[in-house]
Amino acid sequence: MHIHSSISALRAALGNRGRIVFVPTMGNLHAGHISLMEQARAHGDTVVASIFVNRLQFGPNEDFDQYPRTFQADCDKLAAAGVDVLFAPTEADLYPEPQAYFIEPPAIQNVLDGEFRPGHFRGVATVVAKLFNCVQPQAALFGKKDYQQLLVIRNMARQLALPIDIVGGETVRAEDGLALSSRNGYLSAAERVEAPRLYRLLTGIRDAIRDGNSNFAALEAEAIAELATAGWNTDYIAVRQQTDLAPPQDRNAPLAVLAASRLGTTRLIDNIEV
Ligand code: PAF
């Protein structure tokens, strides 16, 4: 695996490598990321990963400084997964001057996670657009665990006519259902035992909807109440249309249930398609 930190070295290295498929990450890689790397192989000739902890997408009280940085272990995992090229820029490489031009997503950036993390999707969209310009891929993979992020990127690529296929990868879960996430490492042993409750509640809501229950507000409220009893502090549990994350309007629209809740100091997000 070749590792590049400068944009010019990366571009020179990718000049003649066929169809390029790209998997951007912030490192601290787990089996969910590795699954994306393995799926990537089917979408191109050269698999490029990136590791960059993007300051722009963290709020002032979020975990940018604490975010786990495990570069050597990540490189070993990427090489073992058959990744061809790793782009690992420093902040000086990617933001040599303060970033003053941004990708401003529309209203979708202010709902669900966006309501609780103002500016987050603007920071994500901006860095992904910039990484796309560095790597110039023909396809890019994003995990469905970050459902809203996937939609923001997919819409951005379509609206800006970027010649990149945006592919969503299924969420990888631990045996007890907990979605794999870099932030799971923040959980205490007791919290780790409690954490799968979130996914159990999401599957319960999905099953109720499949059985014909369309009282979404009641389903959401019941789940939030159970989480509160178990010591969670919930930002949202929401039944939404898959295509635009709006509250369900069309009876036939495919739905997803999305959640963000805090267990101790760890904010977990998850979702399930109905
Ligand atoms: O999902 C992530 O890890 C990040 O939001 C991404 C897409 C790498 C942008 O920094």
mmCIF file of C-alpha atoms and ligand atoms in Angstrom:
data_model
loop_
_atom_site.group_PDB
_atom_site.id
_atom_site.type_symbol
_atom_site.label_atom_id
_atom_site.label_comp_id
_atom_site.label_asym_id
_atom_site.label_seq_id
_atom_site.Cartn_x
_atom_site.Cartn_y
_atom_site.Cartn_z
ATOM 1 C CA MET A 1 0.000 0.000 0.000
ATOM 2 C CA HIS A 2 1.358 3.406 -0.972
ATOM 3 C CA ILE A 3 0.827 6.262 1.493
ATOM 4 C CA HIS A 4 0.721 9.910 0.424
ATOM 5 C CA SER A 5 0.139 13.028 2.448
ATOM 6 C CA SER A 6 0.526 15.729 -0.194
ATOM 7 C CA ILE A 7 -2.169 16.373 -2.785
ATOM 8 C CA SER A 8 0.362 16.653 -5.620
ATOM 9 C CA ALA A 9 2.043 13.321 -4.760
ATOM 10 C CA LEU A 10 -1.357 11.653 -4.544
ATOM 11 C CA ARG A 11 -2.463 12.989 -7.928
ATOM 12 C CA ALA A 12 0.806 11.906 -9.542
ATOM 13 C CA ALA A 13 0.412 8.410 -8.074
ATOM 14 C CA LEU A 14 -3.186 8.039 -9.278
ATOM 15 C CA GLY A 15 -2.527 9.291 -12.800
ATOM 16 C CA ASN A 16 -2.756 5.945 -14.559
ATOM 17 C CA ARG A 17 -4.600 3.590 -12.217
ATOM 18 C CA GLY A 18 -7.858 2.908 -14.070
ATOM 19 C CA ARG A 19 -11.217 3.393 -12.348
ATOM 20 C CA ILE A 20 -10.626 4.761 -8.868
ATOM 21 C CA VAL A 21 -12.903 3.913 -5.965
ATOM 22 C CA PHE A 22 -12.574 5.938 -2.795
ATOM 23 C CA VAL A 23 -13.427 5.312 0.868
ATOM 24 C CA PRO A 24 -12.926 8.398 3.065
ATOM 25 C CA THR A 25 -12.504 7.851 6.830
ATOM 26 C CA MET A 26 -11.380 9.640 9.961
ATOM 27 C CA GLY A 27 -9.303 6.612 11.022
ATOM 28 C CA ASN A 28 -9.690 4.497 14.184
ATOM 29 C CA LEU A 29 -10.812 1.810 11.779
ATOM 30 C CA HIS A 30 -13.150 -1.025 12.732
ATOM 31 C CA ALA A 31 -14.778 -3.911 10.875
ATOM 32 C CA GLY A 32 -17.393 -1.536 9.395
ATOM 33 C CA HIS A 33 -14.685 0.456 7.618
ATOM 34 C CA ILE A 34 -12.891 -2.702 6.500
ATOM 35 C CA SER A 35 -16.140 -4.033 5.052
ATOM 36 C CA LEU A 36 -16.399 -0.823 2.962
ATOM 37 C CA MET A 37 -12.797 -1.321 1.747
ATOM 38 C CA GLU A 38 -13.616 -4.891 0.706
ATOM 39 C CA GLN A 39 -16.839 -3.856 -1.054
ATOM 40 C CA ALA A 40 -14.912 -1.073 -2.803
ATOM 41 C CA ARG A 41 -12.917 -3.592 -4.823
ATOM 42 C CA ALA A 42 -16.059 -4.479 -6.822
ATOM 43 C CA HIS A 43 -16.497 -0.846 -7.916
ATOM 44 C CA GLY A 44 -13.093 -0.030 -9.394
ATOM 45 C CA ASP A 45 -9.536 -1.010 -10.276
ATOM 46 C CA THR A 46 -7.721 0.984 -7.587
ATOM 47 C CA VAL A 47 -9.003 1.302 -4.031
ATOM 48 C CA VAL A 48 -8.019 4.550 -2.318
ATOM 49 C CA ALA A 49 -8.754 5.187 1.366
ATOM 50 C CA SER A 50 -8.208 8.406 3.254
ATOM 51 C CA ILE A 51 -7.604 9.128 6.921
ATOM 52 C CA PHE A 52 -8.225 12.698 8.004
ATOM 53 C CA VAL A 53 -9.839 13.916 11.224
ATOM 54 C CA ASN A 54 -11.713 16.890 9.857
ATOM 55 C CA ARG A 55 -11.850 19.785 12.287
ATOM 56 C CA LEU A 56 -14.548 21.523 10.204
ATOM 57 C CA GLN A 57 -17.222 18.962 11.084
ATOM 58 C CA PHE A 58 -16.737 19.104 14.869
ATOM 59 C CA GLY A 59 -18.619 21.611 17.005
ATOM 60 C CA PRO A 60 -16.736 23.695 19.586
ATOM 61 C CA ASN A 61 -17.807 21.354 22.440
ATOM 62 C CA GLU A 62 -17.301 18.113 20.550
ATOM 63 C CA ASP A 63 -14.522 15.523 20.681
ATOM 64 C CA PHE A 64 -12.090 16.750 17.980
ATOM 65 C CA ASP A 65 -9.079 16.692 20.336
ATOM 66 C CA GLN A 66 -10.057 13.384 21.970
ATOM 67 C CA TYR A 67 -11.005 11.668 18.704
ATOM 68 C CA PRO A 68 -8.920 8.455 18.689
ATOM 69 C CA ARG A 69 -5.930 8.624 16.348
ATOM 70 C CA THR A 70 -4.524 5.146 15.676
ATOM 71 C CA PHE A 71 -2.584 5.678 12.475
ATOM 72 C CA GLN A 72 -0.185 2.705 12.518
ATOM 73 C CA ALA A 73 -2.875 0.175 13.440
ATOM 74 C CA ASP A 74 -5.128 1.681 10.747
ATOM 75 C CA CYS A 75 -2.390 1.322 8.106
ATOM 76 C CA ASP A 76 -1.934 -2.353 9.021
ATOM 77 C CA LYS A 77 -5.686 -2.986 8.669
ATOM 78 C CA LEU A 78 -5.919 -1.148 5.340
ATOM 79 C CA ALA A 79 -2.928 -3.008 3.911
ATOM 80 C CA ALA A 80 -4.414 -6.334 5.058
ATOM 81 C CA ALA A 81 -7.722 -5.381 3.404
ATOM 82 C CA GLY A 82 -5.926 -4.883 0.081
ATOM 83 C CA VAL A 83 -6.240 -1.098 -0.136
ATOM 84 C CA ASP A 84 -3.897 0.166 -2.857
ATOM 85 C CA VAL A 85 -3.342 3.777 -1.847
ATOM 86 C CA LEU A 86 -3.844 5.681 1.407
ATOM 87 C CA PHE A 87 -4.218 9.447 1.351
ATOM 88 C CA ALA A 88 -3.351 10.729 4.827
ATOM 89 C CA PRO A 89 -2.976 14.506 4.623
ATOM 90 C CA THR A 90 -2.033 16.661 7.589
ATOM 91 C CA GLU A 91 -4.152 19.710 8.360
ATOM 92 C CA ALA A 92 -1.478 21.808 6.647
ATOM 93 C CA ASP A 93 -1.797 19.666 3.505
ATOM 94 C CA LEU A 94 -5.594 19.880 3.279
ATOM 95 C CA TYR A 95 -6.185 23.301 4.858
ATOM 96 C CA PRO A 96 -2.955 25.231 4.087
ATOM 97 C CA GLU A 97 -4.951 28.398 4.662
ATOM 98 C CA PRO A 98 -8.160 28.752 6.706
ATOM 99 C CA GLN A 99 -11.002 27.256 4.663
ATOM 100 C CA ALA A 100 -13.202 30.165 3.562
ATOM 101 C CA TYR A 101 -15.223 28.513 0.808
ATOM 102 C CA PHE A 102 -17.792 25.951 1.967
ATOM 103 C CA ILE A 103 -20.345 23.550 0.557
ATOM 104 C CA GLU A 104 -23.606 24.665 2.181
ATOM 105 C CA PRO A 105 -26.137 21.810 2.117
ATOM 106 C CA PRO A 106 -29.802 22.837 1.998
ATOM 107 C CA ALA A 107 -32.389 22.407 4.768
ATOM 108 C CA ILE A 108 -31.534 18.741 5.293
ATOM 109 C CA GLN A 109 -28.429 19.904 7.162
ATOM 110 C CA ASN A 110 -30.601 21.373 9.933
ATOM 111 C CA VAL A 111 -32.792 18.365 10.782
ATOM 112 C CA LEU A 112 -32.119 15.260 12.900
ATOM 113 C CA ASP A 113 -28.376 15.194 13.584
ATOM 114 C CA GLY A 114 -28.011 18.634 12.022
ATOM 115 C CA GLU A 115 -30.332 20.137 14.622
ATOM 116 C CA PHE A 116 -28.066 18.901 17.398
ATOM 117 C CA ARG A 117 -24.758 19.404 15.566
ATOM 118 C CA PRO A 118 -25.017 22.819 13.865
ATOM 119 C CA GLY A 119 -22.517 23.141 11.007
ATOM 120 C CA HIS A 120 -21.646 19.442 11.038
ATOM 121 C CA PHE A 121 -22.937 18.591 7.557
ATOM 122 C CA ARG A 122 -21.471 21.763 6.090
ATOM 123 C CA GLY A 123 -18.081 20.606 7.415
ATOM 124 C CA VAL A 124 -18.616 17.071 6.113
ATOM 125 C CA ALA A 125 -19.771 18.200 2.666
ATOM 126 C CA THR A 126 -16.878 20.651 2.358
ATOM 127 C CA VAL A 127 -14.170 18.144 3.255
ATOM 128 C CA VAL A 128 -15.705 15.390 1.118
ATOM 129 C CA ALA A 129 -15.874 17.741 -1.881
ATOM 130 C CA LYS A 130 -12.242 18.647 -1.274
ATOM 131 C CA LEU A 131 -11.189 15.006 -0.857
ATOM 132 C CA PHE A 132 -13.076 14.176 -4.077
ATOM 133 C CA ASN A 133 -11.048 16.870 -5.841
ATOM 134 C CA CYS A 134 -7.806 15.429 -4.477
ATOM 135 C CA VAL A 135 -8.567 11.781 -5.290
ATOM 136 C CA GLN A 136 -10.804 12.308 -8.355
ATOM 137 C CA PRO A 137 -12.567 8.961 -7.935
ATOM 138 C CA GLN A 138 -15.228 7.470 -10.186
ATOM 139 C CA ALA A 139 -17.001 5.833 -7.211
ATOM 140 C CA ALA A 140 -17.034 6.463 -3.452
ATOM 141 C CA LEU A 141 -18.402 4.395 -0.569
ATOM 142 C CA PHE A 142 -20.051 5.687 2.612
ATOM 143 C CA GLY A 143 -21.551 3.587 5.429
ATOM 144 C CA LYS A 144 -25.326 3.613 5.894
ATOM 145 C CA LYS A 145 -24.795 3.985 9.639
ATOM 146 C CA ASP A 146 -24.328 7.691 8.911
ATOM 147 C CA TYR A 147 -27.587 7.716 6.964
ATOM 148 C CA GLN A 148 -28.036 11.478 6.830
ATOM 149 C CA GLN A 149 -24.409 11.953 5.795
ATOM 150 C CA LEU A 150 -24.862 9.488 2.928
ATOM 151 C CA LEU A 151 -27.923 11.425 1.722
ATOM 152 C CA VAL A 152 -26.154 14.797 1.983
ATOM 153 C CA ILE A 153 -23.206 13.480 -0.063
ATOM 154 C CA ARG A 154 -25.422 11.730 -2.615
ATOM 155 C CA ASN A 155 -27.472 14.919 -3.139
ATOM 156 C CA MET A 156 -24.318 17.034 -3.349
ATOM 157 C CA ALA A 157 -22.818 14.766 -6.013
ATOM 158 C CA ARG A 158 -26.050 14.841 -8.040
ATOM 159 C CA GLN A 159 -26.638 18.584 -7.760
ATOM 160 C CA LEU A 160 -23.040 19.508 -8.565
ATOM 161 C CA ALA A 161 -22.935 16.934 -11.403
ATOM 162 C CA LEU A 162 -19.884 15.250 -9.899
ATOM 163 C CA PRO A 163 -19.018 12.231 -12.079
ATOM 164 C CA ILE A 164 -18.861 9.939 -9.037
ATOM 165 C CA ASP A 165 -21.124 6.988 -8.167
ATOM 166 C CA ILE A 166 -22.033 7.271 -4.480
ATOM 167 C CA VAL A 167 -22.454 3.796 -2.968
ATOM 168 C CA GLY A 168 -23.972 3.074 0.459
ATOM 169 C CA GLY A 169 -22.493 0.202 2.502
ATOM 170 C CA GLU A 170 -24.596 -1.782 4.992
ATOM 171 C CA THR A 171 -23.985 -1.142 8.700
ATOM 172 C CA VAL A 172 -21.775 -3.731 10.379
ATOM 173 C CA ARG A 173 -22.946 -4.776 13.855
ATOM 174 C CA ALA A 174 -21.528 -6.597 16.841
ATOM 175 C CA GLU A 175 -23.228 -9.921 17.651
ATOM 176 C CA ASP A 176 -25.549 -8.182 20.115
ATOM 177 C CA GLY A 177 -26.662 -5.684 17.442
ATOM 178 C CA LEU A 178 -24.624 -2.614 18.414
ATOM 179 C CA ALA A 179 -23.585 -0.748 15.269
ATOM 180 C CA LEU A 180 -19.789 -0.592 15.031
ATOM 181 C CA SER A 181 -18.517 2.944 15.537
ATOM 182 C CA SER A 182 -15.235 4.581 16.418
ATOM 183 C CA ARG A 183 -17.027 6.197 19.351
ATOM 184 C CA ASN A 184 -18.000 2.823 20.923
ATOM 185 C CA GLY A 185 -14.532 2.857 22.449
ATOM 186 C CA TYR A 186 -15.677 5.663 24.757
ATOM 187 C CA LEU A 187 -18.268 3.344 26.433
ATOM 188 C CA SER A 188 -17.553 1.926 29.906
ATOM 189 C CA ALA A 189 -17.985 -1.850 30.354
ATOM 190 C CA ALA A 190 -21.456 -1.346 31.877
ATOM 191 C CA GLU A 191 -22.486 1.072 29.107
ATOM 192 C CA ARG A 192 -21.297 -1.391 26.467
ATOM 193 C CA VAL A 193 -23.690 -3.985 27.921
ATOM 194 C CA GLU A 194 -26.561 -1.447 27.818
ATOM 195 C CA ALA A 195 -25.752 0.008 24.373
ATOM 196 C CA PRO A 196 -27.536 -2.606 22.163
ATOM 197 C CA ARG A 197 -30.879 -1.409 23.576
ATOM 198 C CA LEU A 198 -30.883 1.332 20.930
ATOM 199 C CA TYR A 199 -30.852 -1.156 18.038
ATOM 200 C CA ARG A 200 -33.414 -3.402 19.778
ATOM 201 C CA LEU A 201 -35.779 -0.433 19.988
ATOM 202 C CA LEU A 202 -35.216 0.467 16.336
ATOM 203 C CA THR A 203 -35.968 -3.088 15.203
ATOM 204 C CA GLY A 204 -39.091 -3.052 17.414
ATOM 205 C CA ILE A 205 -40.331 0.131 15.705
ATOM 206 C CA ARG A 206 -39.520 -1.309 12.275
ATOM 207 C CA ASP A 207 -41.458 -4.497 13.055
ATOM 208 C CA ALA A 208 -44.436 -2.531 14.394
ATOM 209 C CA ILE A 209 -44.546 -0.439 11.190
ATOM 210 C CA ARG A 210 -44.289 -3.571 9.052
ATOM 211 C CA ASP A 211 -47.229 -4.981 11.038
ATOM 212 C CA GLY A 212 -49.313 -1.960 10.047
ATOM 213 C CA ASN A 213 -48.815 0.442 12.962
ATOM 214 C CA SER A 214 -48.634 3.968 11.526
ATOM 215 C CA ASN A 215 -48.835 5.890 14.805
ATOM 216 C CA PHE A 216 -45.232 6.974 14.392
ATOM 217 C CA ALA A 217 -45.346 9.642 17.093
ATOM 218 C CA ALA A 218 -46.443 7.079 19.691
ATOM 219 C CA LEU A 219 -43.777 4.572 18.597
ATOM 220 C CA GLU A 220 -41.110 7.274 18.853
ATOM 221 C CA ALA A 221 -42.337 8.477 22.262
ATOM 222 C CA GLU A 222 -42.450 4.946 23.721
ATOM 223 C CA ALA A 223 -38.872 4.259 22.637
ATOM 224 C CA ILE A 224 -37.624 7.592 24.021
ATOM 225 C CA ALA A 225 -39.367 6.839 27.345
ATOM 226 C CA GLU A 226 -37.768 3.384 27.580
ATOM 227 C CA LEU A 227 -34.358 4.871 26.864
ATOM 228 C CA ALA A 228 -34.884 7.540 29.544
ATOM 229 C CA THR A 229 -35.810 4.851 32.103
ATOM 230 C CA ALA A 230 -32.609 3.013 31.228
ATOM 231 C CA GLY A 231 -30.540 6.178 31.769
ATOM 232 C CA TRP A 232 -30.180 7.458 28.189
ATOM 233 C CA ASN A 233 -30.586 11.051 27.101
ATOM 234 C CA THR A 234 -32.154 11.062 23.630
ATOM 235 C CA ASP A 235 -31.736 13.708 20.924
ATOM 236 C CA TYR A 236 -34.238 12.075 18.547
ATOM 237 C CA ILE A 237 -35.897 8.890 17.453
ATOM 238 C CA ALA A 238 -37.654 9.629 14.185
ATOM 239 C CA VAL A 239 -39.511 7.748 11.496
ATOM 240 C CA ARG A 240 -38.647 9.453 8.216
ATOM 241 C CA GLN A 241 -38.883 8.979 4.454
ATOM 242 C CA GLN A 242 -35.720 7.350 3.147
ATOM 243 C CA THR A 243 -35.395 9.641 0.139
ATOM 244 C CA ASP A 244 -35.390 13.046 1.867
ATOM 245 C CA LEU A 245 -35.613 12.362 5.639
ATOM 246 C CA ALA A 246 -38.875 14.336 5.757
ATOM 247 C CA PRO A 247 -41.640 13.113 8.094
ATOM 248 C CA PRO A 248 -43.727 10.480 6.269
ATOM 249 C CA GLN A 249 -46.186 12.101 3.844
ATOM 250 C CA ASP A 250 -46.651 9.524 1.113
ATOM 251 C CA ARG A 251 -48.215 6.239 2.325
ATOM 252 C CA ASN A 252 -45.995 4.274 -0.054
ATOM 253 C CA ALA A 253 -42.718 6.041 0.655
ATOM 254 C CA PRO A 254 -39.956 3.724 1.917
ATOM 255 C CA LEU A 255 -39.210 4.634 5.533
ATOM 256 C CA ALA A 256 -36.221 4.565 7.864
ATOM 257 C CA VAL A 257 -36.083 4.938 11.631
ATOM 258 C CA LEU A 258 -33.203 7.107 12.812
ATOM 259 C CA ALA A 259 -31.918 7.684 16.338
ATOM 260 C CA ALA A 260 -29.316 9.586 18.305
ATOM 261 C CA SER A 261 -29.041 9.124 22.037
ATOM 262 C CA ARG A 262 -26.417 9.694 24.684
ATOM 263 C CA LEU A 263 -25.328 6.956 27.067
ATOM 264 C CA GLY A 264 -23.195 8.619 29.727
ATOM 265 C CA THR A 265 -21.023 10.973 27.720
ATOM 266 C CA THR A 266 -21.096 8.896 24.523
ATOM 267 C CA ARG A 267 -23.488 9.926 21.762
ATOM 268 C CA LEU A 268 -24.554 6.916 19.704
ATOM 269 C CA ILE A 269 -26.389 7.112 16.384
ATOM 270 C CA ASP A 270 -28.085 4.295 14.531
ATOM 271 C CA ASN A 271 -30.835 3.675 11.994
ATOM 272 C CA ILE A 272 -32.756 0.934 10.287
ATOM 273 C CA GLU A 273 -34.613 0.820 6.974
ATOM 274 C CA VAL A 274 -38.214 -0.424 7.212
HETATM 275 O O1 PAF B 1 -17.885 9.407 8.098
HETATM 276 C C1 PAF B 1 -16.759 9.911 8.334
HETATM 277 O O2 PAF B 1 -15.850 9.264 8.842
HETATM 278 C C2 PAF B 1 -16.520 11.374 7.993
HETATM 279 O O3 PAF B 1 -17.659 12.145 8.205
HETATM 280 C C3 PAF B 1 -15.968 11.581 6.574
HETATM 281 C C4 PAF B 1 -16.962 11.132 5.510
HETATM 282 C C5 PAF B 1 -14.661 10.806 6.397
HETATM 283 C C6 PAF B 1 -15.686 13.068 6.330
HETATM 284 O O4 PAF B 1 -14.757 13.566 7.243
#
